[in-house]
Amino acid sequence: MTGTALPVVDTGCRDVPVLKERGQREVFCGLTGIVWLHRKMQDAFFLVVGSRTCAHLIQSAAGVMIFAEPRFATAILGDRDLAGMADCNEELDRVVRQLLSRRPDITTLFLVGSCPSEVIKLDLAKASQRLAVEYVGKVRILSYSGSGIETTFTQGEDACLKAMVPALPETQEQNLLVCGTIADVVEDQFTRLFRELGITNVQYFPPRRATQLPPIGPNTKLLLAQPFLNETVRALQARGATLLSAPYPLGVEGTTAWLRTAADAFGVAPERLASAIAAPAQRARTAIARYKPALEGKRMFWFPDSQLEIPLARFLARELGVENIEVGTPYLDKLLVDAELDLLPRTALSEGQDVEKQLDRCKAAAPDLTVCGLGLANPLEAEGMRTKWSIELVFSPIHGFDQAGDLAELFARPLDRVGRLKV
Amino acid sequence: MQLTLWTYEGPPHVGAMRIATSMREVHYVLHAPQGDTYADLLFTMIERRDKRPPVTYTTFQARDLGGDTANLVVSAVRDAYERFKPQALLVGDSCTAELIQDQSGALAMGMNLPVPVVPLELPAYSKKENWGASETFYHLVRAMVGSAKRERPQRSAGQRPKANLLGPTALGFRSRDDVREVRALLESVGVDVHVVAPWDATPAQLQSLTDADFNICLYPEIALTTASWLQRTQGMPFVKTVPIGVGATRDFLTEVGQLAGVDVSDALDAAQSRLPWYSRSVDSTYLTGKRVFIFADGTHAIAAARIARDELGFTVVGLGTYSREMARDVREAAQQYGLEALISDDYLEVEAAIAAAAPELVLGSQMERHIAKRLGVPCAVISGPFHVQDVPARHSPQMGWEGANVIFDAWVHPLMMGLEEHLIGMFREDFEFGEHGSHHGKAPAKRQEPEPLLVAVAAGAPAWTADGEKELKKIPFFVRKKARMNTEKFAVERGIAQIGVDTLYEAKAHYGK
């Protein structure tokens, strides 16, 4: 189906009523964040305290990345732990000692709570304090919960970063703190752009090494690179930092607005910003234009996954002429998507999920492209629908000017593919 | 609490999912929190299934605990029944639901649904995936067949005997292709396949299992409990030999012949596998005595060891399984090879055992593929857990005559071919030939030199003289590691502190080859 006219860019989605659903959720739990967090902070180790299911989940989500001994593991609870025959705390201490003696290169250990550890009320915060005493000066030991009863997919990163906030050193200096895991190459691009704006005191959170924690204080300005750090933002605000509300740096418009927000906050002259971004923004526009014919007027349906749905739908609608039918998101926190909702052309919004009902709506709408997880993608393809699997949007570098074309291509590819195949 | 980097098996409810997903007209309501739906993509991605697994997850959250979780079960069961109208419903808990003790199975039983409801109690903190699959299959069959003895319809004269194939499942290694192969094998001796289960079966078909004359237990991990129960309660005998390899296929046909009362001698004479001739052809002399380490599920490990020794002429230097339920069988098998079986689901222990055995070929699961890659040893995958690439588009069975052909290719191709090995020996001094001149393109990444994995001898380990090292370099790279190891072992045993040229050759003479 092709739209004959571009969707009217109207008053945005700020006042659109949100369909709130409860039911079966086809979304990962927060443990999955370990898959990218352990690659970002290469001196950190993530020890899930949970069941065989947790171990199986992470290794399935990590797919074939079994190239070396991983920097994550599971302390699998057994019958003896549950029956009280073994003191869980003693057992946990034993496993941590076993692990740290194997891996002397680890500088930070995260004890990660799971559904079973939460249900049996195993206090990992206490455990981390206890173990921190034993390993003081050698290994920093922190804890957070990635359990599916409390967190959804990318909320695992939020919980992890929040756990690190108390460890951040204090500063009185003015600095810019960019929050949310982004690829190293994108970080470097942003650092160069900030430098051209004259903003030189920039740090990233999470850092590339868990030992190099960014400083924070009353003169810290927060700029979010990812839309899922609610708790972390509140913890950072409690330490005096100021949140800069901005759209996310996805696409030309998003990246420009994001940088402008920082520039304004640091008193950078608009002309300086304009000249700094002129070349990369033009490159991005050129790169995006290549995919516009494939995507313009296409109708898109979004299943909830990573929280990136609203910013991505905004990018596709405003820069590629996509018509969004329904944008689903695991949860909607206006604190984090305020600026995005103003920009997103009117569309149905849904929060939470009842996957069967949502599938009914999706099939009835017969979109040109459905953005969904890998559990749904092949079954929908088999029914003749085109899909884009959403997890790639979390694992690929998509932020910033120089990735904008790649981001558009990710959505254009399934449509390109269907055009090529003659069987 | 057990420190686990990688697991061979998922939790038992994933085993139950494998049964539900294998079948038609079955639905599984799983009391589970958000996140457990990850298991769907094992099926949709690894096996490229074109349907979602027939599973409804209750998706309870922290705020439901202590309140509403039992109601969630009831509404999920009701909705799933209304939407999918299955012939039978499985209801059970994931690991977290087990802790909150909602008795989901009992709740569903109390709803008086017009179809059989099979409650599953699969202890998640002591059992694993294959056990869960086996239990689920057993309870479902029991529910459909009933425990009363059924009269088998009298077979009229001239009617061919009928057998059920029990055990092929979703995410079973090459189940799809093995079913076709075994069907053809049975066809060749005049036996019809009645029901294949759980693979593609319906609950209604399970009800008719007892119409067959006997059962064939293709995967003991999944179907032994069920086959034994049908034997006990319904007097149905079952074939125990798993037809993987030429010898086992012959034994299988013989056993089928006995149970079905048919003459299988023609089929045995017409054995269609090329494996025996390929193994005898001269190029295969280079396979002689290749050291092979086998670690897999029980069924495939036992079968692989027999093929390796008796059909390819390898030397089995290690045999083990992660499957505790099959431990006894694998131990017995290992004895035949003069080995002590490795029974473990600790990936690191398996890696250490493989390194210590210094094999020239590893046969294992996806896990062993990674271990072998790290150690620079060729590997073929023979069992789950496996990767999407182990679900090939082509017909690629493990069982029957064609299975033996597939196995010959799959195990031999990762090795250096015979003639090529010879050429490398001839040309190894040629500077252009180097260590990359194999048909594999590049030599495996990081075919690390000594990598003193084995230097547990470390303390007081003998040192190599410069001459000794130089001479060692002249040995082809693919046996150099073994030569180094053997020489060091030889030196340690004799208290030789310095390994020179002489020690190297004395060790060579001592060990042979």
mmCIF file of C-alpha atoms in Angstrom, chain B residues 9 126-132 134 220-221 224 298 321-330 343:
data_model
loop_
_atom_site.group_PDB
_atom_site.id
_atom_site.type_symbol
_atom_site.label_atom_id
_atom_site.label_comp_id
_atom_site.label_asym_id
_atom_site.label_seq_id
_atom_site.Cartn_x
_atom_site.Cartn_y
_atom_site.Cartn_z
ATOM 1 C CA GLU B 9 20.376 -27.769 28.447
ATOM 2 C CA SER B 126 16.957 -30.027 39.988
ATOM 3 C CA LYS B 127 15.979 -31.137 36.483
ATOM 4 C CA LYS B 128 16.737 -29.985 32.980
ATOM 5 C CA GLU B 129 15.430 -29.696 29.452
ATOM 6 C CA ASN B 130 15.584 -33.269 28.158
ATOM 7 C CA TRP B 131 14.070 -34.593 31.343
ATOM 8 C CA GLY B 132 11.285 -32.034 31.040
ATOM 9 C CA SER B 134 10.542 -36.750 28.449
ATOM 10 C CA PRO B 220 15.827 -42.502 24.596
ATOM 11 C CA GLU B 221 16.316 -39.068 26.203
ATOM 12 C CA LEU B 224 12.331 -44.128 26.784
ATOM 13 C CA GLY B 298 23.732 -39.697 25.371
ATOM 14 C CA THR B 321 27.704 -36.643 27.950
ATOM 15 C CA TYR B 322 25.986 -33.752 29.666
ATOM 16 C CA SER B 323 22.879 -35.875 29.980
ATOM 17 C CA ARG B 324 22.699 -37.236 33.533
ATOM 18 C CA GLU B 325 19.770 -39.448 32.603
ATOM 19 C CA MET B 326 21.992 -41.245 30.121
ATOM 20 C CA ALA B 327 25.030 -41.422 32.382
ATOM 21 C CA ARG B 328 24.836 -45.142 33.009
ATOM 22 C CA ASP B 329 24.612 -46.041 29.330
ATOM 23 C CA VAL B 330 27.459 -43.737 28.426
ATOM 24 C CA ILE B 343 29.592 -37.043 32.842
#
